[in-house]
mmCIF file of C-alpha atoms in Angstrom:
data_model
loop_
_atom_site.group_PDB
_atom_site.id
_atom_site.type_symbol
_atom_site.label_atom_id
_atom_site.label_comp_id
_atom_site.label_asym_id
_atom_site.label_seq_id
_atom_site.Cartn_x
_atom_site.Cartn_y
_atom_site.Cartn_z
ATOM 1 C CA MET A 1180 17.086 9.982 -22.962
ATOM 2 C CA SER A 1181 15.949 13.397 -23.957
ATOM 3 C CA GLY A 1182 12.948 14.608 -21.911
ATOM 4 C CA TYR A 1183 13.085 11.609 -19.518
ATOM 5 C CA ASP A 1184 14.247 11.368 -15.945
ATOM 6 C CA ALA A 1185 15.736 7.826 -16.495
ATOM 7 C CA ASP A 1186 15.897 5.089 -19.054
ATOM 8 C CA ALA A 1187 13.776 2.773 -16.875
ATOM 9 C CA ILE A 1188 11.714 3.103 -13.747
ATOM 10 C CA VAL A 1189 11.048 -0.004 -11.593
ATOM 11 C CA VAL A 1190 8.005 0.160 -9.368
ATOM 12 C CA GLY A 1191 7.892 -2.221 -6.387
ATOM 13 C CA GLY A 1192 10.180 -2.762 -3.385
ATOM 14 C CA GLY A 1193 9.929 -6.597 -2.946
ATOM 15 C CA LEU A 1194 12.462 -9.227 -3.971
ATOM 16 C CA ALA A 1195 11.346 -9.321 -7.556
ATOM 17 C CA GLY A 1196 11.455 -5.553 -7.842
ATOM 18 C CA ALA A 1197 14.960 -5.299 -6.321
ATOM 19 C CA ALA A 1198 16.281 -8.047 -8.516
ATOM 20 C CA ALA A 1199 14.741 -6.432 -11.641
ATOM 21 C CA ALA A 1200 16.171 -2.927 -10.761
ATOM 22 C CA ILE A 1201 19.615 -4.501 -10.451
ATOM 23 C CA ALA A 1202 19.301 -6.398 -13.745
ATOM 24 C CA VAL A 1203 18.056 -3.350 -15.611
ATOM 25 C CA ALA A 1204 20.850 -1.174 -14.227
ATOM 26 C CA ARG A 1205 23.481 -3.816 -15.059
ATOM 27 C CA ALA A 1206 22.179 -3.852 -18.655
ATOM 28 C CA GLY A 1207 23.452 -0.176 -18.851
ATOM 29 C CA LEU A 1208 20.238 1.719 -18.283
ATOM 30 C CA ARG A 1209 19.979 4.634 -15.925
ATOM 31 C CA THR A 1210 17.448 3.245 -13.524
ATOM 32 C CA ILE A 1211 15.201 4.646 -10.796
ATOM 33 C CA HIS A 1212 13.770 2.078 -8.344
ATOM 34 C CA LEU A 1213 10.642 3.119 -6.464
ATOM 35 C CA ALA A 1214 10.862 0.998 -3.353
ATOM 36 C CA PRO A 1215 8.604 2.232 -0.513
ATOM 37 C CA SER A 1216 9.356 0.710 2.956
ATOM 38 C CA GLY A 1217 6.860 -1.872 4.065
ATOM 39 C CA PRO A 1218 6.435 -4.180 7.034
ATOM 40 C CA PRO A 1219 9.093 -6.924 7.404
ATOM 41 C CA ASP A 1220 8.510 -9.858 5.165
ATOM 42 C CA ARG A 1221 8.828 -12.756 7.588
ATOM 43 C CA ARG A 1222 8.234 -15.454 5.007
ATOM 44 C CA THR A 1223 10.795 -17.642 3.340
ATOM 45 C CA SER A 1224 11.433 -18.676 -0.178
ATOM 46 C CA ALA A 1225 12.477 -22.139 -1.334
ATOM 47 C CA LEU A 1226 14.518 -21.455 -4.410
ATOM 48 C CA MET A 1227 15.344 -24.289 -6.742
ATOM 49 C CA MET A 1228 18.908 -24.718 -8.150
ATOM 50 C CA PRO A 1229 18.261 -22.993 -11.410
ATOM 51 C CA SER A 1230 17.104 -19.942 -9.483
ATOM 52 C CA VAL A 1231 20.106 -20.168 -7.076
ATOM 53 C CA ASP A 1232 22.451 -20.462 -10.145
ATOM 54 C CA PHE A 1233 20.875 -17.384 -11.595
ATOM 55 C CA LEU A 1234 21.279 -15.437 -8.342
ATOM 56 C CA ARG A 1235 24.944 -16.308 -8.262
ATOM 57 C CA SER A 1236 25.699 -15.556 -11.969
ATOM 58 C CA ALA A 1237 23.847 -12.243 -11.680
ATOM 59 C CA GLY A 1238 25.969 -11.287 -8.722
ATOM 60 C CA LEU A 1239 22.979 -11.116 -6.398
ATOM 61 C CA ILE A 1240 24.411 -13.570 -3.890
ATOM 62 C CA ASP A 1241 27.704 -15.293 -3.343
ATOM 63 C CA GLU A 1242 27.665 -18.673 -1.561
ATOM 64 C CA PRO A 1243 24.064 -19.756 -0.830
ATOM 65 C CA ALA A 1244 25.101 -21.339 2.472
ATOM 66 C CA ALA A 1245 25.836 -17.781 3.780
ATOM 67 C CA LEU A 1246 22.209 -16.891 3.556
ATOM 68 C CA GLY A 1247 20.093 -20.088 3.408
ATOM 69 C CA HIS A 1248 19.689 -23.778 4.112
ATOM 70 C CA ALA A 1249 20.072 -26.646 1.637
ATOM 71 C CA LEU A 1250 16.944 -28.592 0.560
ATOM 72 C CA THR A 1251 18.266 -32.092 -0.126
ATOM 73 C CA GLN A 1252 15.024 -34.182 0.175
ATOM 74 C CA ILE A 1253 11.255 -33.799 -0.327
ATOM 75 C CA ARG A 1254 9.047 -36.095 1.718
ATOM 76 C CA ILE A 1255 5.329 -36.265 0.972
ATOM 77 C CA ILE A 1256 2.978 -37.892 3.480
ATOM 78 C CA ASP A 1257 -0.732 -38.433 2.571
ATOM 79 C CA ALA A 1258 -2.593 -37.528 5.728
ATOM 80 C CA THR A 1259 -5.984 -36.988 4.084
ATOM 81 C CA GLY A 1260 -7.637 -40.189 5.404
ATOM 82 C CA ARG A 1261 -9.350 -40.588 2.042
ATOM 83 C CA LEU A 1262 -10.554 -43.947 0.644
ATOM 84 C CA ILE A 1263 -7.716 -43.937 -1.858
ATOM 85 C CA ARG A 1264 -4.483 -42.538 -0.437
ATOM 86 C CA ALA A 1265 -1.176 -41.942 -2.026
ATOM 87 C CA PRO A 1266 1.986 -43.660 -0.787
ATOM 88 C CA GLU A 1267 4.520 -41.889 1.351
ATOM 89 C CA THR A 1268 7.058 -40.690 -1.153
ATOM 90 C CA LEU A 1269 10.704 -39.475 -0.719
ATOM 91 C CA PHE A 1270 12.567 -37.584 -3.402
ATOM 92 C CA ASP A 1271 16.325 -37.256 -2.907
ATOM 93 C CA ALA A 1272 18.471 -34.758 -4.726
ATOM 94 C CA THR A 1273 21.203 -37.349 -5.240
ATOM 95 C CA GLU A 1274 18.786 -39.216 -7.589
ATOM 96 C CA ALA A 1275 19.071 -36.213 -9.877
ATOM 97 C CA GLY A 1276 22.855 -36.060 -9.483
ATOM 98 C CA MET A 1277 22.682 -33.001 -7.291
ATOM 99 C CA ASP A 1278 23.801 -32.096 -3.815
ATOM 100 C CA ALA A 1279 20.519 -30.165 -3.251
ATOM 101 C CA PHE A 1280 17.282 -29.406 -5.048
ATOM 102 C CA GLY A 1281 17.690 -25.827 -3.895
ATOM 103 C CA TRP A 1282 18.038 -23.540 -0.857
ATOM 104 C CA ASN A 1283 15.559 -22.127 1.632
ATOM 105 C CA PHE A 1284 16.134 -18.353 2.264
ATOM 106 C CA ALA A 1285 14.593 -15.881 4.700
ATOM 107 C CA ASN A 1286 13.064 -13.258 2.500
ATOM 108 C CA MET A 1287 14.353 -10.456 4.799
ATOM 109 C CA ARG A 1288 17.963 -11.620 4.555
ATOM 110 C CA LEU A 1289 17.781 -11.996 0.801
ATOM 111 C CA LEU A 1290 16.281 -8.519 0.417
ATOM 112 C CA GLU A 1291 19.103 -7.057 2.544
ATOM 113 C CA ARG A 1292 21.542 -8.709 0.203
ATOM 114 C CA PHE A 1293 19.923 -7.265 -2.852
ATOM 115 C CA HIS A 1294 19.931 -3.820 -1.315
ATOM 116 C CA ALA A 1295 23.650 -4.149 -0.607
ATOM 117 C CA VAL A 1296 24.277 -4.981 -4.259
ATOM 118 C CA ALA A 1297 22.028 -2.145 -5.491
ATOM 119 C CA ALA A 1298 24.074 0.389 -3.464
ATOM 120 C CA THR A 1299 27.118 -0.495 -5.526
ATOM 121 C CA LEU A 1300 25.625 0.444 -8.883
ATOM 122 C CA PRO A 1301 26.175 4.126 -9.749
ATOM 123 C CA ASN A 1302 23.365 4.151 -12.404
ATOM 124 C CA LEU A 1303 20.763 2.823 -10.056
ATOM 125 C CA GLU A 1304 18.904 5.251 -7.779
ATOM 126 C CA THR A 1305 16.595 3.890 -5.137
ATOM 127 C CA ARG A 1306 13.899 6.026 -3.673
ATOM 128 C CA ASN A 1307 11.833 5.249 -0.599
ATOM 129 C CA VAL A 1308 8.565 6.448 -2.130
ATOM 130 C CA GLY A 1309 5.770 4.647 -3.991
ATOM 131 C CA ALA A 1310 3.838 5.466 -7.153
ATOM 132 C CA THR A 1311 0.280 6.764 -6.898
ATOM 133 C CA ASP A 1312 -0.763 7.153 -10.555
ATOM 134 C CA LEU A 1313 0.469 6.444 -14.039
ATOM 135 C CA SER A 1314 -0.709 8.460 -17.047
ATOM 136 C CA GLY A 1315 0.950 8.974 -20.404
ATOM 137 C CA ILE A 1316 4.691 8.849 -19.860
ATOM 138 C CA GLY A 1317 4.542 10.118 -16.295
ATOM 139 C CA ILE A 1318 4.423 8.472 -12.923
ATOM 140 C CA ALA A 1319 2.989 10.454 -10.000
ATOM 141 C CA LEU A 1320 4.787 9.755 -6.709
ATOM 142 C CA ALA A 1321 3.422 9.792 -3.088
ATOM 143 C CA ASP A 1322 5.671 12.823 -2.357
ATOM 144 C CA GLY A 1323 3.906 14.870 -5.006
ATOM 145 C CA SER A 1324 6.755 14.693 -7.622
ATOM 146 C CA ARG A 1325 6.485 13.089 -11.051
ATOM 147 C CA LEU A 1326 9.018 10.969 -13.109
ATOM 148 C CA SER A 1327 9.117 9.614 -16.582
ATOM 149 C CA ALA A 1328 11.015 6.925 -18.558
ATOM 150 C CA PRO A 1329 10.434 5.055 -21.719
ATOM 151 C CA LEU A 1330 10.501 1.666 -19.977
ATOM 152 C CA ILE A 1331 8.403 0.906 -16.926
ATOM 153 C CA VAL A 1332 8.859 -2.218 -14.964
ATOM 154 C CA GLY A 1333 5.877 -3.255 -12.823
ATOM 155 C CA ALA A 1334 6.960 -5.348 -9.802
ATOM 156 C CA ASP A 1335 4.257 -3.922 -7.491
ATOM 157 C CA GLY A 1336 2.453 -7.116 -6.530
ATOM 158 C CA LYS A 1337 -0.989 -8.582 -7.098
ATOM 159 C CA LYS A 1338 -2.773 -5.174 -6.973
ATOM 160 C CA SER A 1339 -0.268 -3.696 -9.462
ATOM 161 C CA LEU A 1340 -0.860 -0.113 -10.240
ATOM 162 C CA VAL A 1341 1.464 -0.485 -13.263
ATOM 163 C CA ARG A 1342 -0.568 -3.341 -14.582
ATOM 164 C CA ALA A 1343 -3.903 -1.625 -14.147
ATOM 165 C CA ALA A 1344 -2.635 1.580 -15.920
ATOM 166 C CA SER A 1345 -1.190 -0.428 -18.804
ATOM 167 C CA GLY A 1346 -4.583 -2.058 -19.598
ATOM 168 C CA ILE A 1347 -3.109 -5.493 -19.479
ATOM 169 C CA LYS A 1348 -5.896 -7.957 -18.577
ATOM 170 C CA THR A 1349 -5.866 -10.435 -15.746
ATOM 171 C CA ARG A 1350 -7.408 -13.718 -14.816
ATOM 172 C CA GLU A 1351 -7.755 -14.152 -11.065
ATOM 173 C CA THR A 1352 -9.308 -16.812 -8.869
ATOM 174 C CA ALA A 1353 -9.662 -16.397 -5.060
ATOM 175 C CA PHE A 1354 -9.642 -19.458 -2.807
ATOM 176 C CA THR A 1355 -11.386 -20.072 0.456
ATOM 177 C CA GLN A 1356 -7.999 -21.367 1.638
ATOM 178 C CA ALA A 1357 -5.304 -19.224 3.152
ATOM 179 C CA ALA A 1358 -1.713 -19.859 4.321
ATOM 180 C CA LEU A 1359 -0.432 -19.697 7.949
ATOM 181 C CA VAL A 1360 3.291 -19.154 8.165
ATOM 182 C CA CYS A 1361 5.655 -19.055 11.153
ATOM 183 C CA ASP A 1362 8.885 -20.374 12.400
ATOM 184 C CA LEU A 1363 9.041 -23.468 14.692
ATOM 185 C CA ASP A 1364 11.760 -25.027 16.862
ATOM 186 C CA LEU A 1365 11.459 -28.754 16.796
ATOM 187 C CA GLY A 1366 12.566 -31.348 19.401
ATOM 188 C CA ARG A 1367 14.200 -33.393 16.538
ATOM 189 C CA PRO A 1368 15.786 -31.792 13.420
ATOM 190 C CA ILE A 1369 14.497 -32.448 9.949
ATOM 191 C CA GLY A 1370 17.872 -32.119 8.309
ATOM 192 C CA GLY A 1371 17.624 -31.002 4.703
ATOM 193 C CA ALA A 1372 14.149 -32.516 4.133
ATOM 194 C CA SER A 1373 11.097 -30.431 3.245
ATOM 195 C CA ILE A 1374 8.210 -32.491 4.702
ATOM 196 C CA GLU A 1375 4.745 -32.114 3.308
ATOM 197 C CA PHE A 1376 1.708 -33.569 5.110
ATOM 198 C CA HIS A 1377 -1.117 -33.494 2.634
ATOM 199 C CA TYR A 1378 -4.452 -32.825 4.265
ATOM 200 C CA PRO A 1379 -7.893 -32.413 2.603
ATOM 201 C CA GLN A 1380 -7.763 -28.641 2.493
ATOM 202 C CA GLY A 1381 -4.085 -28.326 1.622
ATOM 203 C CA PRO A 1382 -0.525 -29.189 2.759
ATOM 204 C CA PHE A 1383 1.088 -28.716 6.171
ATOM 205 C CA THR A 1384 4.716 -28.196 5.196
ATOM 206 C CA LEU A 1385 7.900 -27.917 7.254
ATOM 207 C CA VAL A 1386 10.860 -26.459 5.422
ATOM 208 C CA PRO A 1387 14.349 -26.756 6.939
ATOM 209 C CA ALA A 1388 15.795 -23.554 8.313
ATOM 210 C CA GLY A 1389 18.966 -24.779 10.038
ATOM 211 C CA ALA A 1390 19.527 -26.759 13.225
ATOM 212 C CA ASN A 1391 16.185 -27.638 14.785
ATOM 213 C CA ARG A 1392 14.380 -24.720 13.131
ATOM 214 C CA ALA A 1393 11.704 -25.175 10.523
ATOM 215 C CA ASN A 1394 9.574 -22.777 8.561
ATOM 216 C CA LEU A 1395 5.893 -23.730 8.494
ATOM 217 C CA VAL A 1396 3.517 -23.167 5.670
ATOM 218 C CA TRP A 1397 0.027 -24.498 6.537
ATOM 219 C CA ILE A 1398 -2.760 -24.225 3.946
ATOM 220 C CA GLU A 1399 -6.352 -24.604 5.189
ATOM 221 C CA ASP A 1400 -9.647 -22.797 5.007
ATOM 222 C CA ARG A 1401 -9.031 -19.259 6.170
ATOM 223 C CA ALA A 1402 -11.584 -19.427 8.888
ATOM 224 C CA VAL A 1403 -9.867 -22.520 10.369
ATOM 225 C CA LEU A 1404 -6.418 -20.800 10.382
ATOM 226 C CA GLU A 1405 -7.795 -17.662 11.882
ATOM 227 C CA ALA A 1406 -9.470 -19.563 14.663
ATOM 228 C CA ALA A 1407 -6.330 -21.661 15.296
ATOM 229 C CA LYS A 1408 -4.230 -18.489 15.563
ATOM 230 C CA ALA A 1409 -6.833 -16.774 17.743
ATOM 231 C CA ALA A 1410 -6.829 -19.749 20.201
ATOM 232 C CA GLY A 1411 -3.401 -18.642 21.538
ATOM 233 C CA PRO A 1412 0.148 -19.996 21.379
ATOM 234 C CA GLU A 1413 -0.461 -23.049 23.565
ATOM 235 C CA ALA A 1414 -3.403 -24.242 21.616
ATOM 236 C CA LEU A 1415 -1.607 -23.505 18.303
ATOM 237 C CA VAL A 1416 1.368 -25.646 19.284
ATOM 238 C CA ALA A 1417 -0.990 -28.505 20.213
ATOM 239 C CA THR A 1418 -2.456 -28.184 16.723
ATOM 240 C CA PHE A 1419 1.038 -28.232 15.158
ATOM 241 C CA LEU A 1420 1.837 -31.420 17.142
ATOM 242 C CA ASP A 1421 -1.260 -33.103 15.810
ATOM 243 C CA LYS A 1422 -0.772 -31.959 12.229
ATOM 244 C CA SER A 1423 2.933 -33.099 12.238
ATOM 245 C CA GLN A 1424 1.901 -36.500 13.613
ATOM 246 C CA ARG A 1425 4.293 -35.904 16.599
ATOM 247 C CA LEU A 1426 7.148 -37.112 14.400
ATOM 248 C CA PHE A 1427 9.568 -34.310 15.650
ATOM 249 C CA GLY A 1428 9.099 -34.187 19.415
ATOM 250 C CA ALA A 1429 8.299 -31.053 21.161
ATOM 251 C CA ILE A 1430 7.413 -27.971 19.122
ATOM 252 C CA THR A 1431 7.753 -24.305 20.239
ATOM 253 C CA LEU A 1432 6.875 -21.151 18.357
ATOM 254 C CA ALA A 1433 9.963 -19.278 17.205
ATOM 255 C CA SER A 1434 8.117 -16.288 15.599
ATOM 256 C CA PRO A 1435 4.571 -14.892 15.414
ATOM 257 C CA ALA A 1436 2.048 -16.656 13.067
ATOM 258 C CA PHE A 1437 0.658 -14.746 10.103
ATOM 259 C CA VAL A 1438 -2.247 -15.656 7.882
ATOM 260 C CA PHE A 1439 -2.268 -14.755 4.154
ATOM 261 C CA PRO A 1440 -5.256 -15.245 1.738
ATOM 262 C CA LEU A 1441 -4.579 -17.369 -1.322
ATOM 263 C CA SER A 1442 -5.495 -16.754 -4.970
ATOM 264 C CA THR A 1443 -4.160 -17.293 -8.432
ATOM 265 C CA LEU A 1444 -3.477 -14.511 -10.889
ATOM 266 C CA GLY A 1445 -2.307 -14.591 -14.512
ATOM 267 C CA VAL A 1446 -2.021 -12.034 -17.295
ATOM 268 C CA ASP A 1447 -2.805 -12.045 -21.000
ATOM 269 C CA SER A 1448 0.597 -10.656 -21.716
ATOM 270 C CA ALA A 1449 3.592 -9.930 -19.482
ATOM 271 C CA GLY A 1450 4.528 -6.819 -21.427
ATOM 272 C CA ALA A 1451 3.236 -4.294 -23.855
ATOM 273 C CA ASP A 1452 3.964 -0.677 -25.089
ATOM 274 C CA GLY A 1453 6.991 -0.060 -22.961
ATOM 275 C CA VAL A 1454 5.670 -1.721 -19.861
ATOM 276 C CA VAL A 1455 6.833 -5.088 -18.464
ATOM 277 C CA LEU A 1456 5.417 -6.984 -15.460
ATOM 278 C CA VAL A 1457 7.563 -9.104 -13.191
ATOM 279 C CA GLY A 1458 6.874 -11.114 -10.041
ATOM 280 C CA GLU A 1459 3.316 -11.127 -8.622
ATOM 281 C CA ALA A 1460 2.341 -8.256 -10.953
ATOM 282 C CA ALA A 1461 2.318 -10.873 -13.622
ATOM 283 C CA HIS A 1462 1.623 -14.106 -11.770
ATOM 284 C CA ALA A 1463 0.634 -15.307 -8.321
ATOM 285 C CA PHE A 1464 -0.029 -18.861 -7.022
ATOM 286 C CA PRO A 1465 -0.726 -20.635 -3.746
ATOM 287 C CA PRO A 1466 2.641 -21.682 -2.160
ATOM 288 C CA ILE A 1467 2.629 -25.115 -3.778
ATOM 289 C CA GLY A 1468 5.572 -26.579 -5.607
ATOM 290 C CA ALA A 1469 7.905 -23.680 -4.636
ATOM 291 C CA GLN A 1470 7.129 -21.645 -7.793
ATOM 292 C CA GLY A 1471 6.429 -18.095 -6.743
ATOM 293 C CA LEU A 1472 9.779 -16.314 -6.507
ATOM 294 C CA ASN A 1473 11.460 -18.934 -8.748
ATOM 295 C CA LEU A 1474 9.160 -17.802 -11.562
ATOM 296 C CA GLY A 1475 9.793 -14.150 -10.591
ATOM 297 C CA LEU A 1476 13.521 -14.722 -11.020
ATOM 298 C CA ARG A 1477 12.867 -16.284 -14.420
ATOM 299 C CA ASP A 1478 11.028 -13.015 -15.293
ATOM 300 C CA VAL A 1479 14.087 -11.062 -14.310
ATOM 301 C CA ALA A 1480 16.430 -13.308 -16.308
ATOM 302 C CA ASP A 1481 14.242 -12.974 -19.412
ATOM 303 C CA LEU A 1482 14.003 -9.217 -18.990
ATOM 304 C CA ALA A 1483 17.826 -9.044 -18.911
ATOM 305 C CA ALA A 1484 17.832 -11.181 -22.015
ATOM 306 C CA SER A 1485 15.463 -8.904 -23.763
ATOM 307 C CA LEU A 1486 17.467 -5.779 -22.894
ATOM 308 C CA ALA A 1487 20.586 -7.511 -24.322
ATOM 309 C CA ALA A 1488 18.833 -8.515 -27.521
ATOM 310 C CA ILE A 1489 17.097 -5.155 -28.437
ATOM 311 C CA ASP A 1490 18.996 -2.280 -30.046
ATOM 312 C CA ARG A 1491 18.266 0.646 -27.756
ATOM 313 C CA THR A 1492 19.405 3.296 -30.144
ATOM 314 C CA THR A 1493 16.083 3.111 -31.931
ATOM 315 C CA PRO A 1494 13.209 5.452 -30.846
ATOM 316 C CA ASP A 1495 10.856 2.636 -30.120
ATOM 317 C CA TRP A 1496 13.318 0.418 -28.174
ATOM 318 C CA ALA A 1497 11.243 0.234 -24.951
ATOM 319 C CA SER A 1498 8.146 -1.069 -26.904
ATOM 320 C CA ARG A 1499 10.375 -3.639 -28.676
ATOM 321 C CA VAL A 1500 11.770 -4.764 -25.265
ATOM 322 C CA SER A 1501 8.329 -5.156 -23.837
ATOM 323 C CA ALA A 1502 7.121 -7.147 -26.874
ATOM 324 C CA ASP A 1503 10.253 -9.326 -26.927
ATOM 325 C CA TYR A 1504 9.903 -9.937 -23.081
ATOM 326 C CA ALA A 1505 6.211 -10.885 -23.394
ATOM 327 C CA ALA A 1506 7.119 -13.425 -26.042
ATOM 328 C CA ARG A 1507 9.834 -14.933 -24.005
ATOM 329 C CA ARG A 1508 7.668 -15.317 -20.915
ATOM 330 C CA ALA A 1509 4.505 -16.655 -22.517
ATOM 331 C CA ALA A 1510 5.212 -20.360 -22.544
ATOM 332 C CA ASP A 1511 6.789 -20.516 -19.082
ATOM 333 C CA LEU A 1512 3.908 -18.581 -17.496
ATOM 334 C CA ALA A 1513 1.330 -20.759 -19.164
ATOM 335 C CA ARG A 1514 3.101 -24.024 -18.261
ATOM 336 C CA THR A 1515 3.862 -23.177 -14.652
ATOM 337 C CA GLY A 1516 0.449 -21.632 -14.058
ATOM 338 C CA GLY A 1517 -1.241 -24.741 -15.379
ATOM 339 C CA MET A 1518 1.046 -27.092 -13.297
ATOM 340 C CA VAL A 1519 0.469 -25.208 -9.959
ATOM 341 C CA ASP A 1520 -3.232 -24.861 -10.479
ATOM 342 C CA THR A 1521 -3.707 -28.584 -11.306
ATOM 343 C CA LEU A 1522 -1.479 -29.652 -8.368
ATOM 344 C CA PHE A 1523 -3.359 -27.427 -5.907
ATOM 345 C CA ARG A 1524 -6.765 -28.489 -7.103
ATOM 346 C CA SER A 1525 -5.673 -32.186 -6.910
ATOM 347 C CA LEU A 1526 -4.852 -31.735 -3.289
ATOM 348 C CA LEU A 1527 -8.360 -30.533 -2.647
ATOM 349 C CA ALA A 1528 -10.165 -33.066 -4.825
ATOM 350 C CA GLU A 1529 -12.797 -35.232 -2.988
ATOM 351 C CA MET A 1530 -14.001 -37.259 -5.993
ATOM 352 C CA ILE A 1531 -12.757 -40.874 -5.976
ATOM 353 C CA PRO A 1532 -11.455 -40.794 -9.538
ATOM 354 C CA ALA A 1533 -9.399 -37.686 -8.731
ATOM 355 C CA GLN A 1534 -8.026 -39.348 -5.627
ATOM 356 C CA ALA A 1535 -7.090 -42.398 -7.599
ATOM 357 C CA LEU A 1536 -5.367 -40.384 -10.294
ATOM 358 C CA ARG A 1537 -3.361 -38.418 -7.773
ATOM 359 C CA ALA A 1538 -2.404 -41.614 -5.750
ATOM 360 C CA GLY A 1539 -1.571 -43.384 -9.023
ATOM 361 C CA GLY A 1540 0.598 -40.482 -9.996
ATOM 362 C CA LEU A 1541 2.623 -40.556 -6.821
ATOM 363 C CA TRP A 1542 2.949 -44.362 -7.037
ATOM 364 C CA ALA A 1543 4.366 -43.916 -10.625
ATOM 365 C CA LEU A 1544 6.768 -41.295 -9.292
ATOM 366 C CA LYS A 1545 7.760 -43.451 -6.439
ATOM 367 C CA LEU A 1546 8.449 -46.559 -8.696
ATOM 368 C CA THR A 1547 9.727 -45.039 -11.912
ATOM 369 C CA PRO A 1548 13.175 -43.308 -11.756
ATOM 370 C CA GLY A 1549 12.904 -41.777 -15.282
ATOM 371 C CA LEU A 1550 9.531 -40.216 -14.427
ATOM 372 C CA ARG A 1551 11.002 -38.895 -11.179
ATOM 373 C CA LYS A 1552 13.798 -37.219 -13.096
ATOM 374 C CA GLN A 1553 11.239 -35.555 -15.386
ATOM 375 C CA ALA A 1554 9.304 -34.353 -12.382
ATOM 376 C CA PHE A 1555 12.485 -32.887 -10.833
ATOM 377 C CA ALA A 1556 13.150 -30.952 -14.020
ATOM 378 C CA VAL A 1557 9.671 -29.539 -14.156
ATOM 379 C CA GLY A 1558 9.555 -28.660 -10.504
ATOM 380 C CA MET A 1559 12.850 -26.880 -10.599
ATOM 381 C CA GLY A 1560 11.791 -24.756 -13.622
ATOM 382 C CA ASP A 1561 14.353 -26.165 -16.040
ATOM 383 C CA ARG A 1562 13.765 -24.742 -19.541
#
């Protein structure tokens, strides 16, 4: 490591960054994690069982029940009012021979757990400071210092400084839709069912969070969401009652509501020249199909695999790791990106042929057990 401050520097303090820093350190690299404090992440992440299994095998969590809530069913209700409507469809984990499709975790609790694990690793140093510039082998920090390492891991989000400095090209599409998220207390519990009401501008989804609590993710035109939020708590609850078709009794707000803009982002390559990108630095999607953090954790798993496969005694080991990682991630990123983009656009489609295809697809899933099992595998990210 002559001339370097560390073997690897991980930039980005979110869940993907923390998981990547732990994975890199556990691969035996002296690692510095640049994780500046940010506002609390009040969102939740629905992690499918392959992701939960990875978290457990990587020692990032113990029993998922200690941190999250099981997702045992997915219920889809077509509330579009279109000429051709899809049938109400229920997917049950028992059909796939599982107790649950996955688990719903509060991001803040998951990040606290990752930080606790990171603190046990003597070769992992976490600094509460961000990067301001990357040039050559050096990273300039917000406190005026500089660091260098042969391997740089960019986990610094959609506006990734690491990605921009590396020259890796992106493809990005912004939508007029945004997502409103908050926690709700319901008059009747939804058990382990994630319930999706599909409206013309996107789904209104209730995800189980234990007892009578549910996490709401509502996708609509951003102007509509901002207006609904600005109308005040009483009007917002009335809107939620209407959107949920009053199926769950009284609704009360259990947290503030936040509105996030939506876009898709992809990269030409997830790694090059000693730089690798994980999480939203490499890919970003609307919150459809529970793919965001699931895909980020598959990034981390493949990064660990690349570090295990490459001989790090050679001078160019970091470049070889980044090339190996990019090759491992290419097919998954392309497949998942295409799936989520197609699904999101199908929800917004107004043309009758598109409506018929989507409705026909759900009828096929509803009536064909073999096709449902294939859909389970794709949705959970099985590879």
